[in-house]
Amino acid sequence: MQISQMKIKFTQEQSTFREEVRSWMKSNVPSQPLHSLDTSKGFEEHRAWEKTLNEGNWSMVTWPKEYGGRGLDLIEWLIFEEEYYRAKAPTRVNQNGVFLLGPTLMEYGSEHQKERFLSAMAKGEHIWAQGWSEPGAGSDMAAIRSTAIREENKFIINGQKTWSSRATYADWTFGLFRSDSESSRHHGLSFILVPLDAPGVTVRPIPQLDGEPGFAEIFFDNVEVPIENLIGEEGAGWSIAMATAGFERGLMLRSPARFQETAAHLIRIAKQESNLAPSIKTALIDCWIKAEAYALNIYQTASKLQAGKKIGPESSLGKIFWSTLDYEMHSTALKILGTLSELKNEEASNAAAWIKGFMFSLAGPIYAGTNEIQKNIVAERLLGLPR
Amino acid sequence: MNFTFDNELESFVSTINDFIQKDYTPQHIRNAWSSGDPFSNEHWKSMINLGVSQMILDEKFQGMGLSLDEAILVYEELAYGGVIEPIIEQSILINNLAHEFPQGLQDLIGERLIDQYVALTHPSSPFVNHLSHASGLLSIQNNDISFVELEGIESELLESNDPSRVVSSIKSIKNSHSFKLDPSLERKIVSSGKLVSALTIIGLSRRCLDISSEYVKTREQFGKPIGSFQAVKHMLSDIAVKIEFAKAAIYRAANSIISDHPLHELHSNVAKYLANQAGEIATKNSIQAHGAMGYTWEVDLHIFMRRIWAFNSLWATQSEIEFEIESFLHENTEKLGATFTFTED
């Protein structure tokens, strides 16, 4: 028989790498879960974890070596993530920075900007918030009205951002501002970085469904920002932001490990119940299979990318899939946990984590572009349906 | 870890696609249906000449000996075409495994595999398709595999809801040659059957989606194409999502079968489960996207939908798949998690 090119198993090097990650995680992951990253105490604990990760050179593993990363390829990244979730390591408080702004800077930033921001991001010194949405610009992001008007060597920023993830405790935000006040829609927008402690910035925390301020409103009142904080060309913000949003929908942020661990955990809590309704058993099987399907798909996508192929609107399919699955898993868990699923105190049961996860799973179909928008993208760009 | 296909196969896939577009149109299928005997010797020969069934046949039978996971896209494309002749079944169920059959059986049927149709029946796929065109029948029952020539078979012709399938039930067989079937080979045959049905359903689901996408681009109501309405867009996107997330699982199952992965049964169950879901939504939403036209014999859509429905329960019913996966999860709970998917034991 001819040897198949398709090899669905790890190489010796990949397995060795896995062992290295596993052993580091074993000695370094905090034995007790950290406090929620959306509390001021928990936020600092998570910042400290970013620093610890960075000391082991594990914070920016996919970044090229020249920027202080490990230059991991995508398969190694997936292995890293599997070990990360397997070890129950803390949530990355700086994922806006690491996975969204970092790659954006590498592609569009100046040398000076890379130097100034990448390493501080890696160490957890700068934790980043997203500054896209505005009260009148959610799904329709081109409706942005906040302005950044150029005056000599600085921009004067006015307006309001909202639903800005991590902004309550973060140090910086990146976002789109209208730098040409005569412009409309996706023209005349600029991609600008703003320190959240600048004079004129007011951050008002917004409590989320879980009661914690995971996002915030940001008000800008004549905030002065030097033009060094502009990424790319003035007025070219839209296409840069689209690249950033592509990173968000892409596979980096939603590695399968997270869903596989949740699915496995779900099966384990179900096993403790002797009397499960047939509908719940069906849901369990369905969830587990879909987590598998997601993993297989992502490994295939990663292989394609490594072979030099490109993916475009296909990432919208993935976003719809994982967010639907995440909700299904958590909603099934609450049914299994029964009356405990009401209890929020962590001491009482392990239900608290599921409730928090359930609340968060409700956000999945909304953030990173609602699933309705994703379905439009699939229909128009993959299936060729008219706008 | 490399989950991609050989680039050379891409050109073969496009050759198959050319064949379908030119020689295997929906009109060909309609003509075949009305001819009384839809199996076309001419189409069978064309596909043999393209190398479809020799491709994964072992070299000892003068095949090309390509591996199934490489060749799988070729079969998916034939499924997309809605080919009537059971060449996907012949290739994946028989030719791909023939070199593992008992030696006596290999001696008996080896020469036929290069260009003839050998039918197969198994308790999970009891009806024999296009029996009158077979050069013989392989029958699997009670740990035995038997080969019987057509003259030795007494059968009853049934009527399938898919006119492309001409199915018979076997009443009795005479003068058969029986061999012990290794249980591990039988499991591989069943996994291959699940793979065939999963792959067929996915190819056909893609076809339904393409037909529906074309239709909603051209059909106008309220002065614009109905495909510009979000309700219609979202229905079709839902199909695309289900198809996308079944594919890798199918290719994985193919890889597991040929590499004797100890979990090939689980992998083929997962593949079939996902394909069934895709097929269900592909058919239901495609009819809906066509409106009343979707409920007619006139629109080509049903040619492909009927095959999806027929393959839905072949080689494993939904209940069997779910029970088998449930018991696997129950017995292997501790192994599950982020590192489970690519475990090798």
XYZ file of C-alpha atoms in Angstrom:
732
model
C 0.000 0.000 0.000
C 1.165 3.512 -0.677
C 1.783 5.629 2.313
C -0.923 8.160 2.927
C 0.028 11.793 3.220
C -2.678 12.265 5.800
C -1.211 11.578 9.200
C -3.677 11.981 11.989
C -1.258 11.458 14.797
C 1.353 13.507 16.581
C 5.032 13.301 15.741
C 7.670 12.463 18.326
C 8.665 16.157 18.500
C 5.069 17.173 19.084
C 4.686 14.630 21.874
C 7.919 15.816 23.476
C 6.663 19.374 23.301
C 3.411 18.282 24.948
C 5.356 16.732 27.816
C 7.291 19.953 28.275
C 4.103 22.018 28.508
C 2.456 19.481 30.789
C 5.312 19.471 33.215
C 5.558 23.267 33.333
C 1.834 23.589 33.915
C 1.983 20.977 36.640
C 4.526 22.980 38.606
C 3.114 26.421 37.927
C -0.666 26.438 37.629
C -2.109 27.758 40.918
C -3.600 24.925 42.930
C -6.597 27.010 43.915
C -8.696 28.713 41.254
C -8.066 32.467 41.096
C -10.819 34.925 41.909
C -12.915 36.075 38.992
C -10.959 38.250 36.586
C -13.859 40.681 36.601
C -13.212 41.656 40.228
C -10.385 44.006 41.178
C -8.699 41.341 43.312
C -9.083 38.645 40.695
C -7.910 40.964 37.946
C -4.580 41.529 39.692
C -4.234 37.795 40.376
C -4.723 37.152 36.688
C -2.237 39.874 35.829
C 0.278 38.121 38.070
C -0.447 34.857 36.250
C 0.314 36.555 32.927
C 3.661 37.550 34.401
C 4.331 34.000 35.586
C 3.460 32.655 32.155
C 5.792 35.161 30.594
C 8.645 34.208 32.887
C 8.335 30.657 31.599
C 8.115 32.082 28.075
C 4.619 30.623 27.737
C 2.604 33.819 27.441
C 2.967 34.552 23.721
C 3.761 31.131 22.340
C 2.545 31.808 18.800
C 4.340 35.115 18.451
C 7.498 34.989 16.347
C 10.736 34.634 18.294
C 11.841 38.137 17.253
C 8.939 39.519 19.304
C 9.697 37.367 22.313
C 7.390 34.496 21.445
C 8.177 30.858 20.764
C 7.149 30.935 17.132
C 4.932 27.881 17.590
C 3.132 26.586 14.556
C -0.622 26.074 14.740
C -0.523 22.392 15.638
C 1.896 23.123 18.485
C -0.425 25.920 19.547
C -3.328 23.469 19.713
C -1.217 21.091 21.774
C -0.276 23.937 24.091
C -3.942 24.812 24.518
C -4.898 21.216 25.237
C -2.373 21.093 28.033
C -3.396 24.537 29.246
C -7.033 23.544 29.608
C -6.187 20.090 30.868
C -4.220 21.747 33.688
C -7.179 24.051 34.405
C -4.920 27.069 34.062
C -6.486 30.510 34.573
C -8.346 32.445 31.878
C -6.093 34.783 29.916
C -7.009 38.229 31.197
C -5.025 39.794 28.394
C -6.479 37.911 25.489
C -7.567 41.139 23.823
C -3.904 42.031 23.755
C -2.257 38.690 23.127
C -4.535 37.365 20.431
C -6.073 40.489 18.893
C -3.926 43.576 19.242
C -0.592 41.709 19.236
C -1.036 40.163 15.785
C -2.560 43.439 14.535
C 0.523 45.384 15.659
C 2.835 42.848 14.054
C 1.049 43.338 10.756
C 0.253 47.060 10.805
C 2.291 48.652 13.602
C 5.523 50.627 13.227
C 8.772 49.283 14.658
C 8.497 51.825 17.437
C 4.959 50.714 18.288
C 5.920 47.066 18.335
C 8.777 47.814 20.663
C 6.670 49.935 22.923
C 3.638 47.683 23.251
C 4.432 44.053 22.535
C 6.761 43.328 25.398
C 4.653 45.255 27.937
C 1.674 43.244 26.751
C 3.564 39.990 27.114
C 4.518 40.772 30.697
C 0.984 41.731 31.683
C 2.039 45.335 32.280
C -0.507 46.531 29.756
C -3.840 44.757 29.914
C -6.006 45.689 26.933
C -9.693 46.404 26.490
C -11.596 46.381 23.217
C -13.065 49.670 22.061
C -15.265 48.872 19.090
C -18.921 49.145 19.983
C -20.817 52.343 20.641
C -24.395 52.840 21.804
C -25.442 53.230 18.167
C -22.863 50.898 16.647
C -23.139 47.264 17.703
C -23.555 44.804 14.857
C -23.353 47.807 12.541
C -19.866 48.837 13.507
C -19.519 51.242 10.569
C -22.016 53.487 12.374
C -19.247 54.596 14.764
C -19.565 58.275 15.774
C -16.753 58.842 18.295
C -14.270 61.248 16.800
C -10.492 61.608 16.850
C -9.713 64.928 15.269
C -6.136 65.632 14.320
C -4.549 68.736 15.788
C -0.879 68.912 14.855
C 0.828 66.002 16.597
C -2.130 64.711 18.498
C -5.696 63.496 18.204
C -8.504 65.005 20.275
C -10.926 62.207 21.094
C -14.578 62.719 21.951
C -17.474 60.317 22.226
C -18.446 57.088 23.872
C -17.578 53.400 23.586
C -19.597 50.666 25.240
C -19.633 46.900 25.969
C -15.879 47.254 26.098
C -14.559 43.947 27.428
C -12.115 44.148 30.395
C -12.252 47.990 30.344
C -13.213 48.194 34.022
C -9.724 47.288 35.200
C -7.655 47.405 32.021
C -4.785 49.825 31.332
C -5.345 50.552 27.665
C -7.982 50.279 24.976
C -7.698 49.952 21.226
C -10.508 51.005 18.971
C -11.895 52.751 15.936
C -12.563 56.479 15.898
C -13.834 58.769 13.172
C -10.822 60.893 12.245
C -12.594 62.588 9.335
C -15.709 64.243 10.687
C -17.146 64.605 7.157
C -16.850 60.881 6.482
C -19.465 58.197 6.803
C -19.697 54.433 7.225
C -16.381 52.620 6.974
C -14.477 55.543 5.478
C -12.508 58.013 7.557
C -12.021 55.730 10.566
C -8.687 55.376 12.350
C -7.340 52.634 14.589
C -6.024 54.328 17.748
C -4.608 53.176 21.085
C -5.748 55.096 24.174
C -4.451 54.813 27.763
C -7.432 54.498 30.083
C -5.815 56.753 32.693
C -5.552 59.697 30.279
C -7.216 62.944 31.423
C -10.769 63.134 30.068
C -11.356 59.357 30.062
C -14.162 58.102 32.299
C -14.783 54.400 32.669
C -18.194 53.318 33.938
C -18.370 49.577 34.710
C -21.380 47.665 33.385
C -22.422 44.681 35.508
C -23.049 41.651 33.308
C -25.549 38.815 33.804
C -23.225 37.237 36.346
C -23.273 40.483 38.333
C -19.643 41.339 37.591
C -18.371 44.261 35.502
C -16.835 42.245 32.633
C -17.293 45.218 30.388
C -17.690 48.956 30.683
C -18.661 52.163 28.984
C -15.795 54.499 28.165
C -16.468 58.236 27.827
C -13.953 60.440 26.033
C -14.061 64.152 26.786
C -11.397 66.031 24.797
C -8.881 63.260 25.430
C -5.490 64.082 23.922
C -3.587 61.211 22.349
C -0.256 61.581 20.514
C -0.214 60.548 16.850
C 2.291 57.818 17.732
C -0.771 55.942 18.975
C -2.262 55.699 15.510
C -1.923 52.230 13.963
C -1.451 52.210 10.208
C -2.560 55.118 8.080
C -5.011 57.743 9.214
C -8.416 56.779 7.782
C -7.393 53.161 7.141
C -8.838 51.902 10.424
C -11.669 49.853 8.986
C -9.533 47.355 7.110
C -7.168 47.015 10.078
C -10.125 46.413 12.386
C -11.445 43.777 9.999
C -8.130 41.968 10.255
C -8.347 42.177 14.051
C -11.922 40.882 13.996
C -10.718 38.053 11.780
C -8.251 37.077 14.512
C -11.137 37.118 16.967
C -13.299 34.804 14.908
C -10.349 32.705 13.869
C -9.156 29.693 15.670
C -6.649 31.318 18.001
C -9.172 32.454 20.553
C -11.403 29.417 20.456
C -9.123 26.473 20.580
C -11.079 23.222 20.819
C -9.540 22.262 24.144
C -11.906 24.536 26.031
C -14.968 22.812 24.605
C -13.536 19.318 24.868
C -12.820 19.848 28.559
C -16.330 21.199 29.133
C -17.868 18.251 27.270
C -15.821 15.771 29.311
C -16.756 17.510 32.531
C -20.395 17.375 31.485
C -20.209 13.612 30.917
C -18.630 13.227 34.351
C -21.345 15.088 36.223
C -23.958 13.150 34.273
C -22.390 9.873 35.318
C -23.082 10.683 38.939
C -26.805 10.826 38.255
C -28.593 7.526 38.024
C -31.843 8.848 36.609
C -31.365 10.909 33.520
C -34.177 11.639 31.095
C -33.606 10.251 27.589
C -33.584 13.809 26.240
C -30.654 14.649 28.507
C -28.744 11.549 27.419
C -29.308 12.576 23.819
C -28.048 16.074 24.572
C -24.934 14.665 26.262
C -24.055 12.569 23.260
C -24.776 15.452 20.944
C -22.542 17.841 22.904
C -19.666 15.421 23.126
C -19.811 14.603 19.421
C -19.901 18.266 18.492
C -16.883 19.036 20.660
C -15.098 16.238 18.787
C -16.283 17.589 15.454
C -15.002 21.028 16.370
C -11.585 19.675 17.337
C -11.290 17.629 14.146
C -12.327 20.596 12.046
C -9.843 22.935 13.716
C -6.982 20.460 13.327
C -7.874 20.143 9.679
C -8.043 23.912 9.299
C -4.687 24.294 11.047
C -3.168 21.695 8.708
C -4.550 23.553 5.695
C -3.158 26.869 6.916
C 0.202 25.267 7.514
C 0.154 23.887 4.008
C -0.140 27.478 2.796
C -3.880 27.600 2.122
C -5.978 30.527 3.264
C -9.241 30.626 5.134
C -11.640 33.522 4.848
C -15.355 33.598 5.592
C -15.145 29.952 6.716
C -14.224 31.262 10.151
C -17.836 32.433 10.474
C -18.976 28.802 10.288
C -16.762 28.028 13.243
C -18.024 30.934 15.287
C -21.625 29.829 14.825
C -20.701 26.252 15.675
C -18.731 26.719 18.882
C -21.026 29.350 20.337
C -24.091 27.171 19.773
C -22.302 24.197 21.269
C -21.096 26.111 24.319
C -24.643 27.134 25.164
C -25.955 23.610 24.638
C -23.327 22.132 26.972
C -23.995 24.562 29.781
C -27.727 24.408 29.489
C -27.553 20.600 29.644
C -25.316 20.811 32.707
C -27.828 22.929 34.582
C -30.557 20.388 33.851
C -28.366 17.629 35.259
C -27.420 19.610 38.363
C -31.087 20.096 39.182
C -31.875 22.192 42.236
C -28.159 22.877 42.849
C -28.121 24.836 39.618
C -29.695 27.718 41.534
C -26.752 28.105 43.899
C -24.079 30.652 43.149
C -21.844 30.116 46.166
C -18.820 28.098 45.214
C -18.586 26.408 48.610
C -21.965 24.735 48.200
C -21.332 22.787 45.044
C -19.517 22.735 41.771
C -22.695 24.132 40.258
C -21.495 27.704 40.668
C -18.919 27.361 37.903
C -21.552 25.920 35.581
C -23.934 28.818 36.279
C -21.187 31.305 35.540
C -20.281 29.372 32.418
C -23.928 29.222 31.406
C -24.238 32.998 31.707
C -21.080 33.449 29.672
C -22.259 30.968 27.042
C -25.210 33.272 26.401
C -22.732 35.941 25.301
C -21.033 33.632 22.777
C -23.657 34.010 20.044
C -23.427 37.810 20.469
C -19.806 38.859 20.801
C -17.236 38.776 18.008
C -20.096 39.568 15.619
C -23.547 38.132 16.366
C -24.390 34.759 14.897
C -27.002 36.449 12.713
C -24.243 38.573 11.175
C -22.087 35.450 10.789
C -24.918 33.687 8.985
C -25.240 36.631 6.628
C -21.508 36.417 5.962
C -21.766 32.684 5.242
C -24.743 33.192 2.934
C -23.251 36.120 1.031
C -19.575 35.238 0.857
C -19.568 31.450 0.860
C -22.880 30.687 -0.851
C -22.988 33.785 -3.067
C -26.439 34.942 -2.040
C -27.362 38.550 -2.870
C -26.996 41.269 -0.252
C 0.059 15.616 12.372
C -1.057 16.506 8.880
C -4.773 16.541 8.225
C -4.634 17.512 4.552
C -5.002 15.824 1.201
C -2.478 15.107 -1.479
C -2.577 17.905 -4.039
C -2.515 15.420 -6.920
C -5.893 14.115 -5.843
C -7.393 17.554 -6.400
C -7.101 17.156 -10.139
C -8.746 13.746 -9.921
C -11.618 15.286 -7.985
C -12.084 17.893 -10.677
C -12.044 15.154 -13.340
C -14.900 13.474 -11.454
C -16.681 16.794 -11.224
C -16.350 17.254 -15.012
C -17.803 13.789 -15.531
C -20.777 14.642 -13.322
C -21.415 17.998 -14.934
C -21.231 16.582 -18.434
C -22.285 12.932 -18.381
C -24.194 12.614 -15.153
C -26.663 15.479 -15.073
C -30.028 15.354 -13.284
C -31.530 14.781 -16.735
C -29.389 11.649 -17.117
C -30.705 10.455 -13.785
C -34.323 11.171 -14.794
C -33.824 9.311 -18.059
C -32.308 6.409 -16.166
C -35.288 6.330 -13.809
C -37.770 6.160 -16.649
C -35.815 3.491 -18.514
C -37.033 0.783 -16.139
C -33.498 -0.216 -15.141
C -31.537 2.817 -13.929
C -28.146 1.057 -13.630
C -26.195 2.183 -16.691
C -23.467 -0.138 -17.944
C -22.065 2.777 -19.858
C -21.724 4.950 -16.749
C -20.277 2.031 -14.824
C -17.661 1.581 -17.532
C -16.843 5.285 -17.600
C -16.225 5.280 -13.878
C -14.121 2.118 -14.089
C -12.102 3.743 -16.865
C -11.592 6.807 -14.712
C -10.064 4.478 -12.146
C -12.604 4.995 -9.411
C -12.833 1.439 -8.127
C -9.252 0.363 -8.858
C -7.845 3.375 -7.090
C -7.981 1.904 -3.592
C -7.820 -1.739 -4.666
C -4.671 -3.465 -3.488
C -1.893 -3.954 -6.051
C -2.178 -7.729 -5.693
C -5.503 -7.431 -7.547
C -4.006 -5.066 -10.138
C -5.363 -2.064 -8.305
C -3.515 1.196 -7.694
C -3.302 0.725 -3.961
C -3.993 4.319 -2.986
C -5.067 4.827 0.566
C -8.734 5.450 1.289
C -8.235 8.608 3.311
C -6.486 10.165 0.320
C -9.089 9.021 -2.144
C -12.086 9.938 -0.073
C -12.755 13.262 -1.794
C -13.165 11.398 -5.076
C -15.981 9.334 -3.569
C -17.512 12.388 -1.958
C -17.647 13.981 -5.402
C -19.353 10.919 -6.890
C -21.856 11.075 -4.047
C -22.405 14.744 -4.878
C -23.299 13.635 -8.384
C -25.950 11.255 -7.093
C -24.450 8.401 -9.103
C -26.874 5.526 -9.411
C -24.403 2.685 -9.827
C -23.098 1.431 -6.451
C -19.469 2.190 -7.183
C -18.797 3.963 -3.896
C -20.044 0.894 -2.019
C -18.020 -1.426 -4.255
C -14.869 0.623 -3.690
C -15.020 1.307 0.031
C -16.782 -1.819 1.319
C -15.144 -4.405 -0.887
C -12.167 -3.205 -2.898
C -10.608 -1.324 -0.023
C -10.737 -4.382 2.254
C -10.428 -7.263 -0.232
C -6.789 -7.995 0.588
C -7.869 -8.739 4.157
C -10.598 -11.199 3.122
C -10.047 -14.934 3.757
C -7.571 -16.249 1.167
C -10.089 -18.641 -0.402
C -12.492 -15.775 -0.938
C -9.753 -13.631 -2.441
C -8.998 -16.435 -4.900
C -12.663 -16.673 -5.782
C -13.512 -13.031 -6.394
C -10.127 -11.333 -6.815
C -10.310 -11.081 -10.584
C -13.776 -9.574 -10.577
C -12.847 -6.622 -8.406
C -11.057 -4.684 -11.106
C -14.153 -3.950 -13.176
C -17.203 -5.836 -11.919
C -19.875 -5.106 -9.398
C -19.951 -7.483 -6.453
C -23.022 -6.939 -4.295
C -22.958 -7.178 -0.522
C -25.540 -7.852 2.148
C -25.188 -7.598 5.902
C -27.831 -7.498 8.658
C -27.306 -3.692 8.937
C -27.730 -3.249 5.213
C -30.069 -6.078 4.271
C -31.422 -4.903 0.914
C -29.220 -5.629 -2.065
C -28.896 -2.804 -4.540
C -28.967 -3.506 -8.307
C -28.638 -7.240 -7.795
C -29.294 -8.067 -11.445
C -26.116 -6.196 -12.424
C -23.934 -7.944 -9.877
C -21.484 -10.615 -10.857
C -22.193 -12.274 -7.522
C -23.192 -11.610 -3.939
C -21.215 -11.481 -0.726
C -23.419 -12.289 2.222
C -22.304 -11.726 5.784
C -24.158 -13.531 8.521
C -23.351 -15.205 11.835
C -19.575 -14.746 11.599
C -19.475 -16.155 8.088
C -18.893 -14.482 4.778
C -20.287 -16.353 1.770
C -19.981 -15.774 -1.901
C -22.703 -16.899 -4.244
C -23.125 -16.583 -8.002
C -26.248 -14.865 -9.269
C -27.864 -18.172 -10.356
C -27.825 -19.417 -6.786
C -29.916 -16.529 -5.430
C -33.631 -16.416 -4.948
C -34.713 -12.862 -4.263
C -37.699 -10.571 -4.161
C -37.666 -7.174 -5.843
C -38.787 -4.317 -3.585
C -39.499 -0.672 -4.356
C -37.243 1.999 -2.835
C -38.387 5.548 -2.175
C -35.224 6.457 -4.075
C -35.765 5.344 -7.688
C -31.974 5.287 -8.114
C -31.899 2.286 -5.818
C -33.293 -0.990 -7.133
C -33.342 -3.119 -4.026
C -34.075 -6.772 -3.411
C -34.377 -8.881 -0.335
C -32.629 -12.234 -0.408
C -34.937 -15.214 0.121
C -32.440 -18.035 -0.157
C -29.021 -18.819 -1.538
C -27.736 -22.088 -3.011
C -24.227 -23.349 -3.714
C -22.506 -20.639 -1.765
C -18.846 -20.704 -0.735
C -18.603 -19.890 2.957
C -15.618 -18.687 4.933
C -15.076 -17.797 8.568
C -15.123 -14.038 8.957
C -12.678 -12.650 11.466
C -14.743 -10.497 13.883
C -12.224 -7.661 13.572
C -12.712 -7.659 9.799
C -16.478 -7.653 10.218
C -16.174 -4.620 12.481
C -14.116 -2.909 9.808
C -16.724 -3.729 7.187
C -19.458 -2.238 9.372
C -17.346 0.877 10.026
C -16.761 1.140 6.291
C -20.512 0.892 5.740
C -21.097 3.766 8.148
C -18.391 5.686 6.348
C -20.029 5.038 2.969
C -23.372 6.302 4.197
C -21.872 9.322 5.997
C -19.829 10.274 2.962
C -22.750 9.780 0.607
C -25.011 11.911 2.758
C -22.435 14.709 2.932
C -21.859 14.720 -0.818
C -25.601 14.853 -1.374
C -26.106 17.528 1.280
C -23.580 19.696 -0.546
C -25.570 19.139 -3.728
C -28.849 20.131 -2.043
C -27.170 23.264 -0.711
C -25.798 24.188 -4.148
C -29.166 23.631 -5.822
C -30.933 25.694 -3.167
C -28.366 28.507 -3.309
C -28.828 28.762 -7.077
C -32.606 28.711 -6.752
C -32.841 31.508 -4.179
C -30.546 33.699 -6.248
C -32.898 33.573 -9.214
C -36.389 33.160 -7.745
C -37.892 36.620 -7.180
C -40.709 37.652 -4.878
C -41.611 41.138 -3.657
C -39.418 42.402 -6.484
C -36.146 40.847 -5.363
C -34.376 37.503 -5.180
C -35.631 35.557 -2.151
C -31.985 34.849 -1.307
C -31.651 38.464 -0.209
C -34.028 37.844 2.716
C -32.258 37.028 5.967
C -34.678 34.251 6.906
C -33.678 32.437 3.725
C -29.973 33.234 4.125
C -29.932 31.857 7.630
C -31.673 28.637 6.635
C -29.011 27.925 4.057
C -26.158 28.998 6.343
C -27.392 26.469 8.879
C -26.889 23.752 6.284
C -23.375 25.001 5.497
C -22.409 24.866 9.183
C -23.594 21.271 9.593
C -21.787 20.145 6.455
C -18.557 21.875 7.422
C -18.429 20.227 10.829
C -19.153 16.719 9.568
C -16.400 16.635 6.963
C -13.275 16.340 9.088
C -14.935 13.641 11.198
C -15.622 11.639 8.027
C -12.051 11.938 6.773
C -10.847 10.951 10.214
C -13.043 7.833 10.209
C -11.565 6.829 6.842
C -8.078 7.260 8.228
C -8.955 5.201 11.319
C -10.338 2.323 9.282
C -7.269 1.972 7.103
C -4.832 2.444 9.968
C -6.592 -0.146 12.175
C -7.222 2.437 14.853
C -8.716 0.673 17.887
C -11.496 3.277 17.974
C -12.516 3.109 14.315
C -16.030 2.085 15.318
C -16.412 5.150 17.515
C -14.971 7.367 14.799
C -17.306 6.022 12.144
C -20.280 6.392 14.494
C -19.322 10.027 15.105
C -18.978 10.592 11.360
C -22.361 9.074 10.616
C -24.065 10.935 13.451
C -22.797 14.278 12.153
C -23.609 13.402 8.555
C -27.143 12.402 9.516
C -27.646 15.755 11.195
C -26.320 17.558 8.145
C -28.514 15.484 5.853
C -31.599 16.149 7.892
C -31.184 19.904 7.858
C -29.993 19.949 4.243
C -33.177 18.246 3.063
C -35.616 20.032 5.311
C -34.234 23.530 4.734
C -33.714 22.968 1.016
C -37.366 22.107 0.460
C -38.342 25.135 2.507
C -36.037 27.417 0.503
C -37.734 26.197 -2.679
C -41.215 26.937 -1.371
C -43.940 24.964 -3.095
C -41.508 24.062 -5.899
C -39.576 22.017 -3.348
C -42.571 19.742 -2.993
C -42.668 18.854 -6.676
C -41.225 16.046 -8.765
C -40.282 18.653 -11.356
C -37.493 20.342 -9.407
C -34.245 18.311 -9.317
C -33.815 18.678 -5.587
C -35.691 15.488 -4.694
C -33.364 13.336 -6.809
C -30.692 14.022 -4.212
C -32.879 14.259 -1.124
C -34.280 10.782 -1.645
C -30.813 9.319 -1.518
C -30.074 11.109 1.751
C -33.199 9.629 3.302
C -32.333 6.176 1.994
C -28.808 6.260 3.411
C -29.887 7.680 6.744
C -30.431 4.285 8.373
C -28.075 2.135 6.328
C -25.289 0.381 8.241
C -26.432 1.901 11.550
C -29.700 3.381 12.667
C -29.729 6.582 14.680
C -30.595 4.543 17.783
C -27.703 2.136 17.286
C -25.252 4.997 16.841
C -26.466 6.780 19.940
C -26.489 3.641 22.099
C -22.990 2.704 21.008
C -21.589 6.162 21.639
C -23.392 6.434 24.950
C -21.928 3.187 26.178
C -18.460 4.208 25.009
C -18.698 7.498 26.895
C -19.984 5.725 29.965
C -17.144 3.223 30.003
C -14.370 5.647 29.103
C -15.355 8.742 31.035
C -11.950 9.132 32.630
C -10.177 9.237 29.274
C -12.269 12.102 27.908
C -11.033 15.666 27.682
C -8.811 17.931 25.672
C -6.253 15.258 24.875
C -8.690 12.476 23.981
C -9.450 13.181 20.323
C -6.144 11.992 18.915
C -5.328 9.259 21.419
C -4.120 6.133 19.764
C -5.492 3.544 22.187
